[in-house]
Short mmCIF file of C-alpha atoms and ligand atoms in Angstrom, two decimals:
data_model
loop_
_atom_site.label_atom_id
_atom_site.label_comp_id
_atom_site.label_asym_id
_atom_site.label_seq_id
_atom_site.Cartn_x
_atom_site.Cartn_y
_atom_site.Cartn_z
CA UNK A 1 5.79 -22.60 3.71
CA UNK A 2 4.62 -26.39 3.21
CA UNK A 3 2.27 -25.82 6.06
CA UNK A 4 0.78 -22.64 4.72
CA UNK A 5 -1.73 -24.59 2.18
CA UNK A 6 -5.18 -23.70 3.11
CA UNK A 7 -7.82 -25.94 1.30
CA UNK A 8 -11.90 -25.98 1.05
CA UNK A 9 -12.95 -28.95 3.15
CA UNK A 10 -16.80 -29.97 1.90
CA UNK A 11 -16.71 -32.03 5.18
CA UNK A 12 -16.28 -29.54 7.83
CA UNK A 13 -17.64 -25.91 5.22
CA UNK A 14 -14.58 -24.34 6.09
CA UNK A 15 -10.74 -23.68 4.84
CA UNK A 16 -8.27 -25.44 6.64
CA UNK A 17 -4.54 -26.09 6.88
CA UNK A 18 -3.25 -29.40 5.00
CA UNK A 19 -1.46 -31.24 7.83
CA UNK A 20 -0.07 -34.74 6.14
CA UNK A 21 -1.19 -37.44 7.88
CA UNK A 22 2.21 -39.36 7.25
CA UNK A 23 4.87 -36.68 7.72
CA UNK A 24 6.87 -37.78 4.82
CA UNK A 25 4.08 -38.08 2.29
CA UNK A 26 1.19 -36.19 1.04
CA UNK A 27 -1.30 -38.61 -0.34
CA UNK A 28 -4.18 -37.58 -2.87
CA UNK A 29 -7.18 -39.32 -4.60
CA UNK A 30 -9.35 -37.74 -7.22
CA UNK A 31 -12.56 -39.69 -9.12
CA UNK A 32 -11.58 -40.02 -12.46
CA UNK A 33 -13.54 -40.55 -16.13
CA UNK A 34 -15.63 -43.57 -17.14
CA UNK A 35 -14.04 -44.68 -20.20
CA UNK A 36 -17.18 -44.70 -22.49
CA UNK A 37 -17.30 -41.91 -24.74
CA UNK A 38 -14.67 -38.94 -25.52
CA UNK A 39 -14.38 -36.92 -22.37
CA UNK A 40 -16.56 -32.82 -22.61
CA UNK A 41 -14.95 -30.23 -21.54
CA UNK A 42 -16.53 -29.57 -18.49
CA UNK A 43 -14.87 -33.08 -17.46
CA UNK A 44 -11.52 -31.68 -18.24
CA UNK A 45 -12.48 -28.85 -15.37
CA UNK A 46 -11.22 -31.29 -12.19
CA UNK A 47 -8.21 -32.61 -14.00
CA UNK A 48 -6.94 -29.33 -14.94
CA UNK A 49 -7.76 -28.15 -11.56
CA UNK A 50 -6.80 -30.94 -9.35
CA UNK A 51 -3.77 -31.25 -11.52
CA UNK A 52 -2.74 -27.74 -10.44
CA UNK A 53 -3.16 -28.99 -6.64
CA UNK A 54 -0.55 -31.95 -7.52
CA UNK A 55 1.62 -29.72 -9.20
CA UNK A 56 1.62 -27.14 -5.82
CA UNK A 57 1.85 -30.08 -3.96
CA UNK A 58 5.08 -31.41 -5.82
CA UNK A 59 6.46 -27.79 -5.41
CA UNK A 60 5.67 -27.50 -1.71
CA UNK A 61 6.03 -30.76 -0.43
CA UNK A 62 9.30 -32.09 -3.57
CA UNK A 63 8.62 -34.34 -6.34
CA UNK A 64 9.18 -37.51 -4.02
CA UNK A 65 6.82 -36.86 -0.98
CA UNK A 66 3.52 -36.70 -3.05
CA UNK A 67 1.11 -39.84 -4.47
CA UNK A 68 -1.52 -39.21 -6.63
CA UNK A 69 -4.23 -41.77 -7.77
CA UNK A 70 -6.96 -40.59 -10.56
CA UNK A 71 -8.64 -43.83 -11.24
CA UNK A 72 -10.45 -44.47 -14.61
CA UNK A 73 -13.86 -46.43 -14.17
CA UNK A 74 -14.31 -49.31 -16.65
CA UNK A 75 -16.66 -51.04 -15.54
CA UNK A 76 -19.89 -49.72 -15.89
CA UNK A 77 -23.68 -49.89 -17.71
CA UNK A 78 -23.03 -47.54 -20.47
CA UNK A 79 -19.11 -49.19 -21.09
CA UNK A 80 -21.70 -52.82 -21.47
CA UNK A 81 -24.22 -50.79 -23.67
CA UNK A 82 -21.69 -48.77 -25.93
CA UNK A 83 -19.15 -51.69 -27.04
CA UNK A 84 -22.45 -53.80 -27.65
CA UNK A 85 -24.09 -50.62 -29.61
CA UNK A 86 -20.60 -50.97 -31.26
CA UNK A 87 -19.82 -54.67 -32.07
CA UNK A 88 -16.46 -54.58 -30.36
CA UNK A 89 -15.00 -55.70 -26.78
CA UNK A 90 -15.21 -54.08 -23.51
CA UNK A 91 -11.74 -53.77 -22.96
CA UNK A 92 -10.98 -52.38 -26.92
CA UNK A 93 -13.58 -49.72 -25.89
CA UNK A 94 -12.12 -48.98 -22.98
CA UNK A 95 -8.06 -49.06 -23.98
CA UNK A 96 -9.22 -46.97 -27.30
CA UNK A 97 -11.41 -44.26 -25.17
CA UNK A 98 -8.54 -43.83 -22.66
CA UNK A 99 -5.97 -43.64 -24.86
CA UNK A 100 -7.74 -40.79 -26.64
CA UNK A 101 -8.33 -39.48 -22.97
CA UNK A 102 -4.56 -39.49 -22.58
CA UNK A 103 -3.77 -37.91 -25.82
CA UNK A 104 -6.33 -34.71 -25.40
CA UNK A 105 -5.07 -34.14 -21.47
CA UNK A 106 -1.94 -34.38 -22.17
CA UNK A 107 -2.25 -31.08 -24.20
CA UNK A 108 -4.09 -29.27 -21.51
CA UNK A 109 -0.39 -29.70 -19.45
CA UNK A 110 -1.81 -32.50 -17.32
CA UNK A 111 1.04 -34.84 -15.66
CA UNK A 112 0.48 -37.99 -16.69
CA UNK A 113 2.25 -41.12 -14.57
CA UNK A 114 4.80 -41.54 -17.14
CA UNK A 115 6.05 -37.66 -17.04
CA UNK A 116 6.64 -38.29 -13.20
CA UNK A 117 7.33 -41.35 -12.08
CA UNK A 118 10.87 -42.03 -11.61
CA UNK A 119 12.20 -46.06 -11.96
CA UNK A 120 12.73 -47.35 -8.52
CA UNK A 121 11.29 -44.72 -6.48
CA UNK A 122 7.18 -45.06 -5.05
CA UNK A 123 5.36 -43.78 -7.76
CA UNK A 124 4.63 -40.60 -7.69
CA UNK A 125 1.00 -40.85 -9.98
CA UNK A 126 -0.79 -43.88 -10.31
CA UNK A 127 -3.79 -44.26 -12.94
CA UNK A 128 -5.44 -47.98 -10.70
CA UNK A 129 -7.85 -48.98 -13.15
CA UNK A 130 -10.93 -50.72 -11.83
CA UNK A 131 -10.98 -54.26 -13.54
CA UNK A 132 -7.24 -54.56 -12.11
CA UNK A 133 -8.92 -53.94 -8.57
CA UNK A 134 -11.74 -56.22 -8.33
CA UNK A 135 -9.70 -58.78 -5.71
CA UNK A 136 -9.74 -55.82 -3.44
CA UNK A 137 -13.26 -54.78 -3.90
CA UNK A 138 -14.36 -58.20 -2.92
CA UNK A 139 -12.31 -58.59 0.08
CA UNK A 140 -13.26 -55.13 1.61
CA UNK A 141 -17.32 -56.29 0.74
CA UNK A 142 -16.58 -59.63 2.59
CA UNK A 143 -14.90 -57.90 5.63
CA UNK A 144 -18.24 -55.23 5.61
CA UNK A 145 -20.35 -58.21 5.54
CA UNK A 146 -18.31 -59.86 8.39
CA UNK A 147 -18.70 -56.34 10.10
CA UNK A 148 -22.32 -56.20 10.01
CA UNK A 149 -22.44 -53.19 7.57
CA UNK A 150 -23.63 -55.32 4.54
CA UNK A 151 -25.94 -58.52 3.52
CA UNK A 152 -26.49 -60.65 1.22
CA UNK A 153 -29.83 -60.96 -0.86
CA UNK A 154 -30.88 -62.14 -3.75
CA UNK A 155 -27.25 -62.40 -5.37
CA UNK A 156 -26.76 -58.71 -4.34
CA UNK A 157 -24.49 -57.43 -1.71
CA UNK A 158 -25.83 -54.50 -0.33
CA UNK A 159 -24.64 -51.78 2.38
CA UNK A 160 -26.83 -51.40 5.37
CA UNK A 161 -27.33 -48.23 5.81
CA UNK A 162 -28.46 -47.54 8.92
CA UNK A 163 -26.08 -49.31 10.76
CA UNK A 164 -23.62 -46.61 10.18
CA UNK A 165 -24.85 -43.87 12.93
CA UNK A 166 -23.63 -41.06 11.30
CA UNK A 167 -24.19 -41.94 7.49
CA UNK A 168 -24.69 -38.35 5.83
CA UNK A 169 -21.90 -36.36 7.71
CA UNK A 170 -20.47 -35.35 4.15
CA UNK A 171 -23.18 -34.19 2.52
CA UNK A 172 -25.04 -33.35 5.69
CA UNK A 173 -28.73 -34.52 3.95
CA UNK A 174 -31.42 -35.47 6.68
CA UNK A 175 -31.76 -39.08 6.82
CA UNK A 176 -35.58 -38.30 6.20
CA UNK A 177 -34.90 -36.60 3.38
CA UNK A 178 -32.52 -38.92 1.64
CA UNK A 179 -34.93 -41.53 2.62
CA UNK A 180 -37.67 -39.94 0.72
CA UNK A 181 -35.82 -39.51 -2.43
CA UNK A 182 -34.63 -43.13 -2.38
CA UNK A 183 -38.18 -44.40 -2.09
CA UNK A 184 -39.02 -44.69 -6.21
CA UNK A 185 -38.51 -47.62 -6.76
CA UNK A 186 -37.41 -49.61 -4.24
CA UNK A 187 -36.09 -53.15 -4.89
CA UNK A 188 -37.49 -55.57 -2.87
CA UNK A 189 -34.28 -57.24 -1.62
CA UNK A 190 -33.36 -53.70 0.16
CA UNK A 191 -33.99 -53.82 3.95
CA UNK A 192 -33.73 -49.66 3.97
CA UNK A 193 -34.25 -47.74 0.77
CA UNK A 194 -31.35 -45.96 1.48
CA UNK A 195 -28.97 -49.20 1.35
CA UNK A 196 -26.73 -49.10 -2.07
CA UNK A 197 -25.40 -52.05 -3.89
CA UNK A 198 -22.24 -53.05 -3.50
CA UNK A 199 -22.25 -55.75 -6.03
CA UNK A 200 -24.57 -57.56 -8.00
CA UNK A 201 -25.66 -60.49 -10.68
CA UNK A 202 -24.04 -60.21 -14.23
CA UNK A 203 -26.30 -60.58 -16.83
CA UNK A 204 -25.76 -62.59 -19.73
CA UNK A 205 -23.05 -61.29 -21.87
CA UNK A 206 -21.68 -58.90 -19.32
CA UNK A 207 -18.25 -58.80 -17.50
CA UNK A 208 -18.51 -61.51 -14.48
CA UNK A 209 -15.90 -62.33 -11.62
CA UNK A 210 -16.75 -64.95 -9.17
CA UNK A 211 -18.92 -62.91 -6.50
CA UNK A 212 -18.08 -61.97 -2.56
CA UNK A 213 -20.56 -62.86 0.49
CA UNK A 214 -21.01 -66.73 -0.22
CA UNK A 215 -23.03 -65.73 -3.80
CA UNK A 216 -22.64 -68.76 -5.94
CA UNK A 217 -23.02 -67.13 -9.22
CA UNK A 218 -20.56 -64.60 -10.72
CA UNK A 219 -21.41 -60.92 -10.64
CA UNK A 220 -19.70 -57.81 -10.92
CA UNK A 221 -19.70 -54.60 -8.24
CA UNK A 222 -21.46 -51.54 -8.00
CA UNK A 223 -19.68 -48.27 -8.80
CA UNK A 224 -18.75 -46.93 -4.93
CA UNK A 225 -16.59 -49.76 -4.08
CA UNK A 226 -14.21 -49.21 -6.78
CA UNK A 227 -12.94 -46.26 -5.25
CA UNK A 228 -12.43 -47.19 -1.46
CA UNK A 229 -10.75 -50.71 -2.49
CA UNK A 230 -8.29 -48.16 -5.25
CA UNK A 231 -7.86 -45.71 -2.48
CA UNK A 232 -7.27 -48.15 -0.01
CA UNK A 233 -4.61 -50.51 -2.37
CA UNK A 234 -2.58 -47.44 -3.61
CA UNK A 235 -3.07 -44.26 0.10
CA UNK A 236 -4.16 -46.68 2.34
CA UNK A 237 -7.14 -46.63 4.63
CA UNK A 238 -6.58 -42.95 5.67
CA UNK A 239 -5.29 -40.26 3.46
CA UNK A 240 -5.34 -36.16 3.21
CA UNK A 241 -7.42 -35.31 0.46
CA UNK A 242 -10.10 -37.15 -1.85
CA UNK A 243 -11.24 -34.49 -5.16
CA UNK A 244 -13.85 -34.92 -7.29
CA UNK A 245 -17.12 -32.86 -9.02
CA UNK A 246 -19.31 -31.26 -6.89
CA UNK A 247 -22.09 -33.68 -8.02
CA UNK A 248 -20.29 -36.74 -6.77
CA UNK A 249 -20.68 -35.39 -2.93
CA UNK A 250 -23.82 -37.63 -3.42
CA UNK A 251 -24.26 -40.72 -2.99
CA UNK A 252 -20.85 -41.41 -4.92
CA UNK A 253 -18.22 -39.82 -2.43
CA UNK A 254 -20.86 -40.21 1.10
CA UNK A 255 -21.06 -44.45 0.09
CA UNK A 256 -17.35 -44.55 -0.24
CA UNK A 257 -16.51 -43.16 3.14
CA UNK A 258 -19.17 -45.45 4.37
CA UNK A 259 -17.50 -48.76 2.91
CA UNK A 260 -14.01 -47.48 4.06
CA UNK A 261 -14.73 -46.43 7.42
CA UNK A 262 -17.26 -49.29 8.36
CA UNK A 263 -14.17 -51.48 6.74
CA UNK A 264 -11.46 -50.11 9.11
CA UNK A 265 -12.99 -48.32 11.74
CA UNK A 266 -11.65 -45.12 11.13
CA UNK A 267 -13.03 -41.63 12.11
CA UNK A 268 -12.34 -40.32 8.17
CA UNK A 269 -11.14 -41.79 4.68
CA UNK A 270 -10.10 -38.52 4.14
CA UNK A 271 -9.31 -35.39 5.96
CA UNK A 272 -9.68 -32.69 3.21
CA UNK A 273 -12.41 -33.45 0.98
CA UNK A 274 -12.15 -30.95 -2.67
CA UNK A 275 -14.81 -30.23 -4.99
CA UNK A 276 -15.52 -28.36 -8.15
CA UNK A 277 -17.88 -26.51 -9.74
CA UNK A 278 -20.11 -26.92 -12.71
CA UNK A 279 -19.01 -25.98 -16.51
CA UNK A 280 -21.92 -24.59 -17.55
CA UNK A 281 -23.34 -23.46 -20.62
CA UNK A 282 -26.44 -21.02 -20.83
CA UNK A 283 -26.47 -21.67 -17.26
CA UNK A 284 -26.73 -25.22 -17.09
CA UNK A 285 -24.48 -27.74 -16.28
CA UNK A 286 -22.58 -29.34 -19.52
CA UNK A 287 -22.89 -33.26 -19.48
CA UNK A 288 -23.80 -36.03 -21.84
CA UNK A 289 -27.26 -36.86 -20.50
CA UNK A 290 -28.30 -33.03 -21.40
CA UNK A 291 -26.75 -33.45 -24.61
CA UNK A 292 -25.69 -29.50 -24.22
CA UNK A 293 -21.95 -30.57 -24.44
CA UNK A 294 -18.75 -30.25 -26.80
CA UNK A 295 -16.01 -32.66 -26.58
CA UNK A 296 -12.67 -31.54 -25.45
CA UNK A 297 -11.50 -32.90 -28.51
CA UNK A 298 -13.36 -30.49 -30.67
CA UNK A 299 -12.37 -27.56 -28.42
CA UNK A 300 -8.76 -28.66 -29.04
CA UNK A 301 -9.24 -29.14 -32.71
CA UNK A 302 -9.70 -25.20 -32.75
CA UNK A 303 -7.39 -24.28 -29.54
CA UNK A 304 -4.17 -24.79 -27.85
CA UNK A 305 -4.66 -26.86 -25.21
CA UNK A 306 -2.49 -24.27 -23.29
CA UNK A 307 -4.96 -21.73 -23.56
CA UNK A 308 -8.17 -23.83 -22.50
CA UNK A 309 -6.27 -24.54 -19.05
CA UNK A 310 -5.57 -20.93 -18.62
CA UNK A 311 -9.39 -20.49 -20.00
CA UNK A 312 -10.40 -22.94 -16.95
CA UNK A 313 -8.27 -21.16 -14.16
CA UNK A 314 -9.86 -17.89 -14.60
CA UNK A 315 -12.39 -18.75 -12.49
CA UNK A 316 -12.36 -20.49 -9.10
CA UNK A 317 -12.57 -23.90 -9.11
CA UNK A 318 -15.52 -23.64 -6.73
CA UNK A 319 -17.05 -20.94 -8.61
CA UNK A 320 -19.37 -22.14 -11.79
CA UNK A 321 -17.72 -21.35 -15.10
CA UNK A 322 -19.89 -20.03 -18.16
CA UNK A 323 -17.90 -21.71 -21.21
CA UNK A 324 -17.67 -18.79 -23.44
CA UNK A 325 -15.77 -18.17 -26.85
CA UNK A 326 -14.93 -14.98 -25.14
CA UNK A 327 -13.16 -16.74 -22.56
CA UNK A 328 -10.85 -18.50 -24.50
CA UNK A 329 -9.99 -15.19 -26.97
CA UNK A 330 -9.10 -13.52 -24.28
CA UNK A 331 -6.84 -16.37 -22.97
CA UNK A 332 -5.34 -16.50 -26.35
CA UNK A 333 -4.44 -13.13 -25.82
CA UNK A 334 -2.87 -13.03 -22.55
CA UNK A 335 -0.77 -16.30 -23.22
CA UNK A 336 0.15 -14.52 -26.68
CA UNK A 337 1.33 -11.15 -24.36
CA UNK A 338 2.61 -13.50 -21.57
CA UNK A 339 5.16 -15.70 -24.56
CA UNK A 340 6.35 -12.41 -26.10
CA UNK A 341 7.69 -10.86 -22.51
CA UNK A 342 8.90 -14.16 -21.69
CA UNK A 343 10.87 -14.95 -24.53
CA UNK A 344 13.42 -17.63 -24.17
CA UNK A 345 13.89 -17.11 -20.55
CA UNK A 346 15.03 -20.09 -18.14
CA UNK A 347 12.31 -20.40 -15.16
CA UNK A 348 13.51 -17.83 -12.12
CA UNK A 349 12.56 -19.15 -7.97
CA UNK A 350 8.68 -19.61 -7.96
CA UNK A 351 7.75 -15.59 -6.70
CA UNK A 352 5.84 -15.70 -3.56
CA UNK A 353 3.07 -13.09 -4.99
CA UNK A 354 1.89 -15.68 -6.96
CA UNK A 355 2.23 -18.93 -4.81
CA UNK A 356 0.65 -17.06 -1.71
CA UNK A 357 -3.05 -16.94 -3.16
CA UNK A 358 -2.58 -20.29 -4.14
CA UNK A 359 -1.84 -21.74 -1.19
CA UNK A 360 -5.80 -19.85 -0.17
CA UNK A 361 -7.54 -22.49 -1.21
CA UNK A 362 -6.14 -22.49 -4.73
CA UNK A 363 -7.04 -19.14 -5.45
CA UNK A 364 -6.33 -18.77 -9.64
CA UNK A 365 -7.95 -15.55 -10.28
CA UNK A 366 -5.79 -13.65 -7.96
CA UNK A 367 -2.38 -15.80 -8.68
CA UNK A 368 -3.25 -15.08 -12.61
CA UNK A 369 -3.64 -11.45 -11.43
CA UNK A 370 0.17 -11.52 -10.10
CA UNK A 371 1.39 -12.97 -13.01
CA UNK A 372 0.22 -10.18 -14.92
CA UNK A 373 2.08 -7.89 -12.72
CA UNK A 374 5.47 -9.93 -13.62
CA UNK A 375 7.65 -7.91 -15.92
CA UNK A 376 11.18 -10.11 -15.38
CA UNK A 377 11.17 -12.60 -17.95
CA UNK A 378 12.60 -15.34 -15.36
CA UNK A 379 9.83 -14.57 -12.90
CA UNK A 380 6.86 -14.42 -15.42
CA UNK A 381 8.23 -17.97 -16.52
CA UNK A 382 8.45 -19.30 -12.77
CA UNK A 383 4.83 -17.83 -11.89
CA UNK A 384 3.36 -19.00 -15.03
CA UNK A 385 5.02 -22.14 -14.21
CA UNK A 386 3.03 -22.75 -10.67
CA UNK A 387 0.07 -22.69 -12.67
CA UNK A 388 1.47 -25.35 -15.60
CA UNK A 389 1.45 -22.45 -17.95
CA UNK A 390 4.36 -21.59 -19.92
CA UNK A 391 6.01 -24.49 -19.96
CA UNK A 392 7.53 -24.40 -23.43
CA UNK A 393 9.78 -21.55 -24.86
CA UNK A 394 8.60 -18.98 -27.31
CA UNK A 395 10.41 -20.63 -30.28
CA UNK A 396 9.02 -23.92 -29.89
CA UNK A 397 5.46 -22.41 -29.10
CA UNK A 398 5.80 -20.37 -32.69
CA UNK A 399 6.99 -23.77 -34.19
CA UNK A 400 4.04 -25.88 -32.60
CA UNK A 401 1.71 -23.25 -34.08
CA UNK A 402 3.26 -23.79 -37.55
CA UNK A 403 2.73 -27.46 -37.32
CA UNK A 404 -0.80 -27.11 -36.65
CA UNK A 405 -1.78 -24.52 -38.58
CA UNK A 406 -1.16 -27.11 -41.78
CA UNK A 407 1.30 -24.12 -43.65
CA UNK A 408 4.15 -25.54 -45.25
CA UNK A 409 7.21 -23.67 -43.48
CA UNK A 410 9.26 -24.98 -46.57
CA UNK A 411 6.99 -23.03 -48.78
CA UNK A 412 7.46 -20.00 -46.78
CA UNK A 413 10.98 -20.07 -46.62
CA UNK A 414 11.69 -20.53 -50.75
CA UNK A 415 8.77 -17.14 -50.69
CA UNK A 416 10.93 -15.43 -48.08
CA UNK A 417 14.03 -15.83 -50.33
CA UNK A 418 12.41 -15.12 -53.40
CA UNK A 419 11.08 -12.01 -51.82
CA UNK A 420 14.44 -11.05 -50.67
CA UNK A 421 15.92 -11.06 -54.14
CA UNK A 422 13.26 -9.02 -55.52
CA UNK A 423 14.00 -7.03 -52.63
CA UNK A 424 17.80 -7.27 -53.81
CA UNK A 425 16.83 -5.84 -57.69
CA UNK A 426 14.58 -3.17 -56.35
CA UNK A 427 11.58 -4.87 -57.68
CA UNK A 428 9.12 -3.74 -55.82
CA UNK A 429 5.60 -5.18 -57.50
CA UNK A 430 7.47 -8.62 -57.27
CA UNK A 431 8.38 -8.33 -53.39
CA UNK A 432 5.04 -7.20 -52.96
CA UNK A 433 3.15 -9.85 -54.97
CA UNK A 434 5.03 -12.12 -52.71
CA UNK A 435 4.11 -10.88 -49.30
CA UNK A 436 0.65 -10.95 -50.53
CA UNK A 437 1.13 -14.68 -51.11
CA UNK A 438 2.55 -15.28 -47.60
CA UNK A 439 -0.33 -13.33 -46.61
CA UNK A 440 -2.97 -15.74 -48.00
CA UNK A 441 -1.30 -18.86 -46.87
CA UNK A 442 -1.70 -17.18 -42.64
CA UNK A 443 1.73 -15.69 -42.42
CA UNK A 444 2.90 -12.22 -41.55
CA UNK A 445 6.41 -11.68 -41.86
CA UNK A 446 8.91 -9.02 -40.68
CA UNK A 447 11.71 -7.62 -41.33
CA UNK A 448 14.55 -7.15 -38.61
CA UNK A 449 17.04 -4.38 -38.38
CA UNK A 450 19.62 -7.22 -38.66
CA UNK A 451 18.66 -7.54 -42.01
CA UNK A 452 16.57 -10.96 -41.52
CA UNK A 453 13.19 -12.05 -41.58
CA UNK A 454 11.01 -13.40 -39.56
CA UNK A 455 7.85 -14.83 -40.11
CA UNK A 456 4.54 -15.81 -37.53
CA UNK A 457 1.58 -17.82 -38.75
CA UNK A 458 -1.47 -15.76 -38.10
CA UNK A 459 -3.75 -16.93 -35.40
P1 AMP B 1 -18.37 -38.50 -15.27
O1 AMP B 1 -17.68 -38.98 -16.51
O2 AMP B 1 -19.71 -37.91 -15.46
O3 AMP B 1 -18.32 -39.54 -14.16
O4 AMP B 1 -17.50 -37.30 -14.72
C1 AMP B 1 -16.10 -37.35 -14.50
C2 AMP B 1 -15.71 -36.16 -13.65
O5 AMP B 1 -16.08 -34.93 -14.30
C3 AMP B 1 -16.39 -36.11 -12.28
O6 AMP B 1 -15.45 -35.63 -11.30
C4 AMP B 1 -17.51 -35.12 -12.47
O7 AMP B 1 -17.87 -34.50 -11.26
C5 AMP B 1 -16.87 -34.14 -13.42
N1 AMP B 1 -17.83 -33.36 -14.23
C6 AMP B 1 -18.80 -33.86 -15.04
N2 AMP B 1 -19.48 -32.85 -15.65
C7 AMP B 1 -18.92 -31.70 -15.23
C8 AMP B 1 -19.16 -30.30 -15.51
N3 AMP B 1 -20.10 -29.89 -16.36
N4 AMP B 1 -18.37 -29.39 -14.90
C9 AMP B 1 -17.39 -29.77 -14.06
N5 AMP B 1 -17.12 -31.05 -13.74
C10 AMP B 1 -17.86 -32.01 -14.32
ZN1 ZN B 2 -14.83 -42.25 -6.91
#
């Protein structure tokens, strides 16, 4: 089954088998957030999705034969700009944004290192932040510079460009072309416009470490390098797949198979290349520079996280997603229909109707389409489960919905009895008065045929 996994490889255009490079492992890198602002909800669509492909990966390959890194970027202009802007360090911007960043994904059912890594064992996640990997960086820039891939000039270290024959294979841009776009601008220390930097001068007040190359004054490194020294630290210097948004294909993901193959002389950094599609809104892409974007924090203020994952796989991660109100009332819906057939059921095997179109280059819409089809409590759980929905039983659910709807269950409860002894005397207007209460706080209740009463807050 393992071998079934078809994925979308950017680098060749075409699906193709997962073969592990290491027989016993499966090893996966995805670009994660820069930890400057609270994350938008179109950044939550590759950790949602690419969280799905570790979770399939877990089930395919077993919990202990998988490494995943996401690394978080903190080092960067707008991290300098925004704890300036704010009169506080870098590195309280950066440990206050991410823990916020861990709080919010963690509701949209995204395994987090700590929810899988087992004492002892490899780790099965790692979160390699960038600061902690600056040793690394320099030592890959010095042995690119060694190489004859990268020079020194005017305190920068830059990658030469053309001495990589066949620089552009992942995005497959004419050299002519890229050439012309690079030309605004030019500084003068480039040899080609095309050559990107791999580090470069601090300026006063910014984060310095001494500098690679021979450079006598400190500096810090351009953003490519951070993710072929991670990747290369935690997978290695080949690995199966690298994931990321469709706009990092360029430069960001083309520079760092530059740096890792000119490093190591390898044929690929990775063999499967993955990447998403735009969250759009009014047909443009969400993001910060547009200023057309809501944080996922707001969403979740107003929605399960639950249901803005299953709002997310409706659509094919390659596919563009219009972020729609509809979308997630509808979602609402179906997890609403999906907890009540469930019930308190215990997971059942993982049905093959639903794993199959995953393994077809992660195809949601049809695997949601199976689970729909599901009318065995066990199974609906198990299929659910594949896609990290479901995970918690109806009960709970009902009582996580109390908790953040604000109503004070103790309230309803001393209503309910009072109700039921007005019930008792026959006093109708009374038991009546009292439903209409429960009805203004957001509660309907209901009356079993066992005689007891059950109560839902109202979504
Ligand atoms: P950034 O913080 O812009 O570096 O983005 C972090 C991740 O979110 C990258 O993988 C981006 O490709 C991805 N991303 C940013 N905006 C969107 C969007 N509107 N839709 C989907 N993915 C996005
Ligand atoms: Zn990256």
């Amino acid at each position: 089954m393992a071998s079934l996994l078809r994925l979308y490889n950017t680098l060749s255009r075409a699906k193709e088998p997962l073969r592990p490079i290491d027989s016993g492992r499966v090893r996966m890198y995805a670009c994660g957030p820069t930890v400057y602002d609270a994350a938008h909800i179109g950044n939550a669509r590759p950790l949602i999705v690419f969280d799905l492909l570790f979770r399939l990966l877990r089930h395919l390959y077993g919990a202990d034969a998988v490494t995943y890194a996401r690394n978080v970027t903190d080092v960067d202009d707008k991290i300098n700009a925004r704890a300036a802007e704010r009169s506080i360090t870098i590195r309280e911007l950066t440990d206050g944004t991410l823990a916020q960043f861990h709080d919010d994904i963690r509701r949209l059912g995204i395994l987090l290192p700590d929810d899988v890594n087992v004492p002892g064992r490899p780790p099965a996640m790692i979160e390699p932040r960038a600061t902690d990997h600056i040793v690394e960086m320099t030592a890959l820039i010095d042995r690119l510079v060694a190489a004859g891939h990268a020079y020194v000039a005017e305190d920068h270290v830059l990658f030469d460009v053309p001495s990589m024959p066949d620089y552009g294979a992942l995005s497959r841009r004419p050299l002519d072309e890229m050439e012309a776009g690079a030309r605004v601008d030019v500084a003068p220390y480039k040899r080609s416009p095309l050559d990107f930097v791999l580090w470069k001068p601090s300026k006063p007040g910014e984060p310095s470490w001494p500098s690679p190359g021979g450079i006598g004054v400190a500096g810090r490194p351009g953003w490519h390098i951070e993710c072929s020294a991670m990747a290369w630290k935690h997978l290695g210097e080949t690995f199966d797949i690298h994931a990321g948004g469709i706009d990092l294909v360029f430069p960001h993901h083309e520079n760092e198979v530059a740096q890792t193959r000119c490093c190591f002389g390898t044929p690929v950094m990775a063999n499967l290349w993955l990447h998403n599609g735009f969250l759009q809104v009014e047909g443009e892409k969400m993001s910060k520079s547009l200023g057309n974007f809501v944080t996922l924090r707001e969403v979740l203020a107003d929605w399960p996280g639950e249901v803005v994952r299953l709002a997310m796989l409706r659509t094919h991660y390659r596919q563009p997603i219009d972020w729609t109100l509809r979308g997630l009332e509808e979602a609402s819906r179906t997890l609403d229909r999906w907890y009540e057939a469930a019930g308190d059921a215990e997971p059942g095997p993982a049905p093959d109707s639903v794993l199959e179109p995953l393994l077809d280059d992660l195809n949601t819409p049809a695997a949601l389409g199976e689970v729909h089809r599901l009318a065995d409590p066990a199974s609906l759980k198990a299929g659910a489960g594949l896609l990290g929905l479901l995970g918690q039983t109806k009960s709970a659910r009902a009582q996580a919905a109390v908790a953040a709807s604000g109503v004070d269950a103790a309230e309803v409860e001393r209503l309910i009895a009072e109700r039921k002894d007005a019930r008792t005397r026959k006093d109708w207007a009374e038991s009546d008065r009292i439903r209409g209460a429960l009805t203004a706080l957001g509660v309907t209740v209901k009356d079993n045929k066992d005689g007891t009463t059950s109560w839902t807050v109202n979504p």
